[in-house]
Structures are given as C-alpha cells and as structure tokens.
Coordinates of C-alpha atoms in Angstrom, one line a residue:
M1 CA 16.4 6.1 -22.6
L2 CA 18.6 8.0 -20.2
I3 CA 17.3 11.5 -21.0
K4 CA 15.7 12.8 -17.9
L5 CA 13.4 15.8 -18.8
R6 CA 12.4 18.2 -16.0
K7 CA 9.0 17.6 -14.6
K8 CA 7.1 20.3 -12.9
G9 CA 4.5 17.9 -11.5
I10 CA 6.8 15.4 -9.7
A11 CA 5.0 16.3 -6.4
V12 CA 1.7 14.9 -7.6
S13 CA 2.5 11.5 -5.9
S14 CA 1.6 12.9 -2.5
P15 CA -2.0 14.1 -3.5
I16 CA -2.5 10.8 -5.3
L17 CA -1.6 8.8 -2.2
V18 CA -3.8 11.0 0.0
L19 CA -6.6 10.4 -2.5
L20 CA -6.1 6.6 -2.5
L21 CA -6.1 6.6 1.2
L22 CA -9.3 8.7 1.3
I23 CA -11.0 6.3 -1.1
L24 CA -9.8 3.4 1.1
G25 CA -11.2 5.1 4.2
I26 CA -14.6 5.8 2.5
T27 CA -14.7 2.1 1.3
L28 CA -13.8 0.8 4.8
F29 CA -16.5 3.0 6.3
N30 CA -19.1 1.8 3.8
G31 CA -18.1 -1.7 4.6
Y32 CA -18.5 -1.1 8.3
L33 CA -22.0 0.5 7.7
L34 CA -23.0 -2.5 5.5
T35 CA -21.8 -5.0 8.1
K36 CA -23.6 -3.1 10.8
S37 CA -26.7 -3.0 8.6
L38 CA -26.4 -6.7 8.0
K39 CA -26.2 -7.5 11.7
T40 CA -29.2 -5.2 12.4
S41 CA -31.1 -6.8 9.5
I42 CA -30.4 -10.4 10.8
Y43 CA -31.5 -9.4 14.3
K44 CA -34.8 -7.6 13.2
D45 CA -35.6 -10.4 10.8
A46 CA -35.1 -13.0 13.5
F47 CA -37.3 -10.9 15.8
L48 CA -40.0 -10.5 13.1
V49 CA -40.0 -14.3 12.3
N50 CA -40.2 -15.0 16.0
K51 CA -43.2 -12.7 16.5
L52 CA -45.0 -14.2 13.5
G53 CA -44.3 -17.6 15.1
Q54 CA -45.8 -16.4 18.4
I55 CA -48.9 -15.2 16.7
R56 CA -49.3 -18.6 15.0
G57 CA -49.0 -20.5 18.3
S58 CA -51.1 -17.9 20.2
V59 CA -54.0 -18.2 17.7
Q60 CA -54.1 -22.0 18.6
R61 CA -54.1 -21.3 22.4
Y62 CA -56.7 -18.6 22.0
A63 CA -59.0 -21.0 20.1
K64 CA -58.4 -23.8 22.7
L65 CA -59.3 -21.4 25.6
K66 CA -62.5 -20.1 23.8
L67 CA -63.6 -23.7 23.0
Q68 CA -63.2 -24.6 26.7
H69 CA -65.1 -21.4 27.6
I70 CA -62.1 -20.1 29.6
S71 CA -61.2 -16.3 29.4
A72 CA -58.8 -15.8 26.5
D73 CA -58.4 -12.0 27.0
F74 CA -54.8 -12.2 28.0
V75 CA -53.9 -14.2 24.9
K76 CA -56.0 -11.9 22.7
A77 CA -54.2 -8.8 24.1
Q78 CA -50.8 -10.6 23.5
I79 CA -51.8 -11.3 19.8
E80 CA -52.9 -7.7 19.3
N81 CA -49.7 -6.4 20.8
D82 CA -47.6 -8.7 18.6
F83 CA -49.5 -7.4 15.5
N84 CA -48.8 -3.8 16.6
I85 CA -45.1 -4.6 16.9
I86 CA -45.0 -6.2 13.5
D87 CA -46.9 -3.2 12.0
E88 CA -44.2 -0.9 13.4
L89 CA -41.4 -3.2 12.3
A90 CA -42.5 -4.0 8.8
K91 CA -43.1 -0.4 7.6
N92 CA -42.6 0.6 3.9
G93 CA -39.0 0.1 2.9
Y94 CA -38.2 -2.7 5.3
F95 CA -38.5 -5.4 2.7
P96 CA -37.2 -5.3 -0.8
K97 CA -39.7 -3.7 -3.3
E98 CA -40.1 -6.9 -5.2
K99 CA -41.0 -8.9 -2.0
E100 CA -43.0 -6.2 -0.1
S101 CA -46.3 -6.5 -1.9
Q102 CA -46.5 -10.3 -1.3
F103 CA -45.7 -9.9 2.3
K104 CA -48.4 -7.3 2.8
Y105 CA -50.9 -9.5 1.0
L106 CA -50.2 -12.5 3.2
Y107 CA -50.0 -10.4 6.4
N108 CA -53.4 -8.8 5.6
K109 CA -54.9 -12.2 5.2
V110 CA -53.6 -13.3 8.6
R111 CA -55.0 -10.1 10.2
H112 CA -58.3 -10.5 8.5
S113 CA -58.6 -14.1 9.7
W114 CA -57.6 -13.1 13.2
N115 CA -60.3 -10.3 13.2
E116 CA -62.9 -12.8 12.1
L117 CA -61.7 -15.3 14.8
K118 CA -61.7 -12.9 17.7
N119 CA -65.2 -11.8 16.9
E120 CA -66.6 -15.3 16.6
N121 CA -68.3 -17.2 19.4
D122 CA -69.6 -20.3 17.6
C123 CA -67.5 -23.3 18.5
D124 CA -67.5 -24.9 15.0
A125 CA -66.7 -21.5 13.4
I126 CA -63.9 -20.9 15.9
L127 CA -62.4 -24.3 15.1
I128 CA -62.5 -23.6 11.3
L129 CA -61.3 -20.0 11.6
S130 CA -58.4 -21.0 14.0
E131 CA -57.2 -23.5 11.5
K132 CA -57.4 -21.1 8.6
C133 CA -55.6 -18.4 10.7
W134 CA -52.9 -20.8 11.7
E135 CA -52.3 -22.0 8.1
E136 CA -52.1 -18.4 6.8
A137 CA -49.8 -17.3 9.8
D138 CA -47.6 -20.4 9.0
K139 CA -47.4 -19.3 5.2
L140 CA -46.5 -15.8 6.3
T141 CA -43.8 -17.0 8.7
S142 CA -42.3 -19.2 6.1
Y143 CA -42.4 -16.5 3.4
T144 CA -40.8 -13.9 5.9
A145 CA -38.0 -16.3 6.6
R146 CA -37.3 -16.8 2.9
V147 CA -37.4 -13.0 2.3
S148 CA -35.0 -12.5 5.3
E149 CA -32.6 -14.9 3.7
Y150 CA -32.9 -13.2 0.3
K151 CA -32.4 -9.8 1.8
N152 CA -29.4 -10.8 3.8
N153 CA -27.9 -12.5 0.8
L154 CA -28.1 -9.2 -1.0
L155 CA -26.4 -7.4 1.8
L156 CA -23.7 -10.2 2.0
K157 CA -23.0 -9.7 -1.7
K158 CA -22.5 -5.9 -1.1
V159 CA -20.3 -6.6 1.8
S160 CA -18.2 -9.1 -0.3
Y161 CA -17.9 -6.5 -3.1
I162 CA -16.7 -3.8 -0.6
T163 CA -14.2 -6.4 0.8
L164 CA -12.9 -7.2 -2.6
I165 CA -12.6 -3.4 -3.5
T166 CA -10.8 -2.8 -0.2
A167 CA -8.4 -5.6 -0.8
I168 CA -7.7 -4.3 -4.3
L169 CA -7.3 -0.8 -3.0
I170 CA -4.9 -1.9 -0.3
L171 CA -2.8 -3.9 -2.8
F172 CA -2.8 -1.0 -5.1
I173 CA -1.6 1.4 -2.3
I174 CA 1.1 -1.1 -1.3
F175 CA 2.3 -1.3 -4.9
F176 CA 2.0 2.5 -5.3
V177 CA 4.0 3.2 -2.2
Y178 CA 6.6 0.6 -3.2
F179 CA 6.9 2.3 -6.6
M180 CA 7.2 5.8 -5.1
I181 CA 9.9 4.6 -2.6
K182 CA 11.7 2.8 -5.5
K183 CA 11.4 5.9 -7.6
G184 CA 12.6 8.1 -4.7
L185 CA 15.6 5.9 -4.1
E186 CA 16.4 6.0 -7.8
K187 CA 16.0 9.8 -7.9
E188 CA 18.4 10.1 -4.9
K189 CA 21.1 8.3 -6.9
I190 CA 20.9 10.9 -9.7
I191 CA 20.0 14.1 -7.8
D192 CA 22.4 16.5 -6.0
P193 CA 21.0 16.9 -2.5
L194 CA 21.9 20.6 -2.3
T195 CA 21.0 22.1 -5.6
K196 CA 18.4 19.5 -6.7
L197 CA 20.2 19.4 -10.1
Y198 CA 21.3 16.1 -11.6
N199 CA 24.6 14.8 -10.2
R200 CA 27.9 14.1 -12.0
R201 CA 27.2 10.4 -12.2
H202 CA 24.0 11.1 -14.1
F203 CA 25.8 13.6 -16.3
I204 CA 28.3 10.9 -17.5
E205 CA 25.3 8.5 -18.2
N206 CA 23.5 11.1 -20.3
F207 CA 26.6 12.3 -21.9
N208 CA 27.4 8.8 -23.2
Y209 CA 23.9 8.6 -24.6
F210 CA 24.3 11.8 -26.6
I211 CA 27.6 10.6 -27.9
D212 CA 25.8 7.4 -29.2
L213 CA 23.2 9.6 -30.9
Y214 CA 26.0 11.6 -32.5
E215 CA 28.0 8.6 -33.7
R216 CA 24.9 6.8 -35.1
Y217 CA 22.9 9.7 -36.6
K218 CA 25.2 12.8 -36.4
R219 CA 22.8 14.5 -34.2
P220 CA 24.5 17.6 -32.7
F221 CA 24.7 18.5 -29.1
S222 CA 26.5 21.2 -27.1
I223 CA 27.4 21.8 -23.5
I224 CA 27.9 24.9 -21.3
F225 CA 30.4 24.7 -18.4
L226 CA 29.5 27.4 -15.8
D227 CA 31.7 28.3 -12.9
I228 CA 30.6 30.9 -10.1
D229 CA 33.1 33.7 -10.1
N230 CA 34.9 34.4 -6.7
F231 CA 33.0 31.6 -5.0
K232 CA 35.8 30.8 -2.5
K233 CA 35.7 34.6 -1.5
I234 CA 32.0 34.5 -1.0
N235 CA 32.4 31.4 1.4
D236 CA 35.2 33.1 3.2
T237 CA 33.4 36.5 3.5
Y238 CA 29.8 35.4 4.2
G239 CA 30.2 31.8 5.3
H240 CA 29.5 28.5 3.7
Q241 CA 25.8 28.7 4.5
K242 CA 25.5 31.8 2.4
G243 CA 27.6 30.0 -0.4
D244 CA 25.1 27.1 -0.3
E245 CA 22.2 29.5 -0.6
I246 CA 23.8 31.2 -3.7
L247 CA 24.2 27.7 -5.2
I248 CA 20.6 26.8 -4.6
N249 CA 19.2 30.1 -6.0
L250 CA 21.5 29.9 -9.0
S251 CA 20.4 26.3 -9.8
K252 CA 16.7 27.3 -9.5
H253 CA 17.2 30.2 -11.8
I254 CA 19.1 28.0 -14.4
M255 CA 16.2 25.5 -14.4
Q256 CA 13.7 28.3 -15.0
M257 CA 15.8 29.7 -17.9
L258 CA 16.5 26.5 -19.7
R259 CA 14.3 24.7 -22.3
N260 CA 12.4 21.6 -21.5
T261 CA 14.9 19.4 -23.4
D262 CA 18.0 20.9 -21.8
L263 CA 19.7 19.2 -18.8
A264 CA 21.5 20.8 -15.9
F265 CA 24.0 18.9 -13.6
R266 CA 26.1 19.9 -10.6
Y267 CA 29.5 18.8 -11.9
G268 CA 31.4 19.6 -8.7
G269 CA 31.7 22.3 -6.1
E270 CA 30.5 25.6 -7.8
E271 CA 30.7 24.0 -11.3
I272 CA 27.5 23.4 -13.3
V273 CA 27.3 21.8 -16.7
I274 CA 24.4 22.0 -19.0
I275 CA 23.7 19.7 -22.0
L276 CA 21.9 21.2 -24.9
P277 CA 20.5 18.5 -27.3
E278 CA 20.1 19.2 -30.9
T279 CA 22.0 22.4 -30.5
E280 CA 24.8 23.9 -32.8
L281 CA 27.5 26.1 -31.4
Y282 CA 26.1 29.6 -32.3
E283 CA 22.7 28.8 -30.7
A284 CA 24.5 27.3 -27.6
F285 CA 26.5 30.6 -27.3
Q286 CA 23.3 32.7 -27.4
I287 CA 21.7 30.5 -24.7
A288 CA 24.8 30.9 -22.5
E289 CA 25.0 34.6 -23.0
R290 CA 21.3 35.1 -22.1
L291 CA 21.9 32.9 -19.0
R292 CA 25.0 34.9 -18.0
Q293 CA 23.2 38.2 -18.2
S294 CA 20.2 36.9 -16.4
I295 CA 22.2 35.5 -13.5
K296 CA 24.0 38.9 -13.1
E297 CA 20.6 40.6 -12.9
K298 CA 18.8 38.1 -10.7
I299 CA 21.3 36.6 -8.3
Q300 CA 22.8 38.8 -5.7
I301 CA 24.6 38.8 -2.4
K302 CA 24.3 41.8 -0.2
S303 CA 22.9 43.9 -3.2
K304 CA 26.1 42.8 -5.2
P305 CA 25.5 40.8 -8.4
V306 CA 26.8 37.3 -8.6
T307 CA 28.6 36.6 -11.9
V308 CA 29.6 33.4 -13.7
S309 CA 32.2 32.5 -16.2
M310 CA 31.2 30.1 -19.0
G311 CA 32.7 27.9 -21.6
V312 CA 30.7 26.7 -24.6
G313 CA 31.4 23.9 -27.0
T314 CA 29.8 21.6 -29.6
Y315 CA 30.7 18.0 -29.7
K316 CA 33.1 17.1 -32.6
G317 CA 33.5 13.4 -32.0
E318 CA 36.7 13.6 -30.0
G319 CA 35.3 11.5 -27.0
M320 CA 33.9 12.5 -23.8
F321 CA 37.0 13.5 -21.7
S322 CA 38.6 15.4 -24.5
F323 CA 35.5 17.3 -25.1
I324 CA 35.0 18.2 -21.4
E325 CA 38.7 19.2 -21.1
R326 CA 38.2 21.5 -24.2
V327 CA 35.1 23.2 -22.8
D328 CA 36.6 23.4 -19.3
E329 CA 39.7 25.2 -20.7
A330 CA 37.3 27.8 -22.2
V331 CA 35.9 28.5 -18.7
Y332 CA 39.6 29.2 -17.5
R333 CA 40.1 31.5 -20.4
A334 CA 37.0 33.4 -19.4
K335 CA 38.4 33.6 -15.9
R336 CA 41.7 34.9 -17.1
A337 CA 39.9 37.4 -19.4
G338 CA 38.3 39.1 -16.4
K339 CA 35.4 36.8 -15.5
D340 CA 31.7 37.3 -16.2
K341 CA 32.2 36.1 -19.8
V342 CA 31.2 33.4 -22.2
I343 CA 34.1 31.9 -24.2
I344 CA 33.6 29.6 -27.2
S345 CA 35.7 26.5 -27.1
Q346 CA 37.5 26.0 -30.4

C-alpha cells in the first residue's frame, strides 16, 4: 500500500539503537566479569587443591619424623599454616551451597585426625593415625577437585550464555542498523529535503493509488493545490534564505493542520499539493479555507502576513494529468481574482 501516513514517532529509532547498545555494553561487561571470575576461581581452586595435597604429604613426613624421634616442629607448623590458609580461603560462600556441607564435613574430619595425630606420642598410634589422616586428606583433596570442576562448569555455562546473548544482540544491532539505513535511504527517495514534505515523485505514486481505489470502488478523493502569493517578490526582497524559511515554516504548519490521513507534497518551487482521501468537494473546500485563514494568521515575514492561493477539486475519473490541470487552473483563477483565495475547480 502506497499511502504514507504521517508519523510523529519516527525519531524513536535513535533511542532504540542507544538502548540496544546499552544492553550490549551491559552484557559484555557481565561477560567480562564472569570470565574474570572464572579465571580467579580456577586459580583459587588450584591453589586450594594444592594446599590440601601439601597437607596430605606433610602428614606422612610428620609421622615419619616422629617415628624416627626427630623434631617435626617445622612440619607441624607448616601443616598448621596450611590449615589456616584453607580456613581463610574456603569461607562460607566459596563453594556452591549444595556442595559446601560435604566439604566442611570432610575437612573437619581431616582436622580432627590431625589434632589427634599431633598430640599422640605412641609409635603404633602415630602410624595408625597418620594413615587415617592421609586417607581422609586424600578423600578431601579428590572431592575438592571434583567440586572445583563442577563450579567452573557452572561458570562456563554462564559465560557461554552471555556469549550467545552477545552474539544475538550484535546480529540484531547489525540488522537493525541495516534496516534503519535502508529505511533512511528509502525515505530520502520520497522526502523533499527542504520542506520535509513528500516529493513530486511520491505524489504521483500515491495519486495513481487513489485513482485505482476510485475506479474499483468509487471511493472519492480530492486535492488542494496551494501556491504562495508573491513568492518571487519575497525572494527578491528578502533573499532566498528567507524564502526557504517561509517554505519550511509553511510546510510545518500545513502538517499540523491536516488530518492524519491527509498527505502533503511539495509539487515544485512554492507549490504544495495535498491529497484528501475519502473527501468530497464541499468538505475539501472547508479544509482549504481553514488552512488559508490559518496560514495568513500564523505565517508572517517582517510582521506582514504570508498568503496563499488555492485550487480545490474532486476527482471525476478524467485521469491524473487532466485532473491536475483542472485544479491548477483554479489556482491561476485565484491569483487573477486578487490572491489569498480558495477557488473550486469545476
């Protein structure tokens, strides 16, 4: 359908693009944070597993030194220090909730066995307790490694989701920008750059559409031809820049005055044509008269009113060029009658 209705919200494309870019920025930032969190988690988990492995090995060394009646204070201090580091590292919230209680259970068993071992002096008991402590430390180390893998897989999934969302957003932004550029180029083809009204080419396209409606369904339509009075004199007296300013202000005012279904076009120079769908001659004349009076009141140059001459006609099936010529002739009759008038085309 070639009817191009006026839209007051065309400029929404820019805020939408800004919003999309903002969402993309937030998504990328979240992805960065998750990736950083994953790297930190991998490093901390490796450090934790390594410390647990050190405790496991140090327990064996401690027992061996004790059984040989050699001072093991240095190894004991090292084990205590490793436990303190793990206590600080594995605080609440470090592990997923569903894994935290099991870790604490196994960890407390290792600490309990170690406390028993370090306070034991009997050789047989030291041997038994060292084996027990080693086995429990080994279970804890293995469990921590599995939890680390589980936790990092969760983070990897989140990173994957963020990556997927980012890719989708980037593709959407590319298509959106492409669509807006295409829309902008299409708009440039049908919009007059000075007045922002539709151009003559688009007028012909829409005019043919309304002729088709008339021929198929006998749906009426009228047009108003509008010509600015003394426009050449305005350009000669005040300059072409002032003349352009008058055209721009006049076009804006016309758009404000028309109905949503009416279409305004710059036909050429200072000529503007308006298509009035579903409008008979008498109603078209009333619209034109209101528009003429409003322009005279609102559009001025150096405190002098700008006036327009108009021709109004309703399509009778004679074809596009004959109809345009008939209404254009009414404009010339308005000029000859003193200007600032609306003349009905017969």
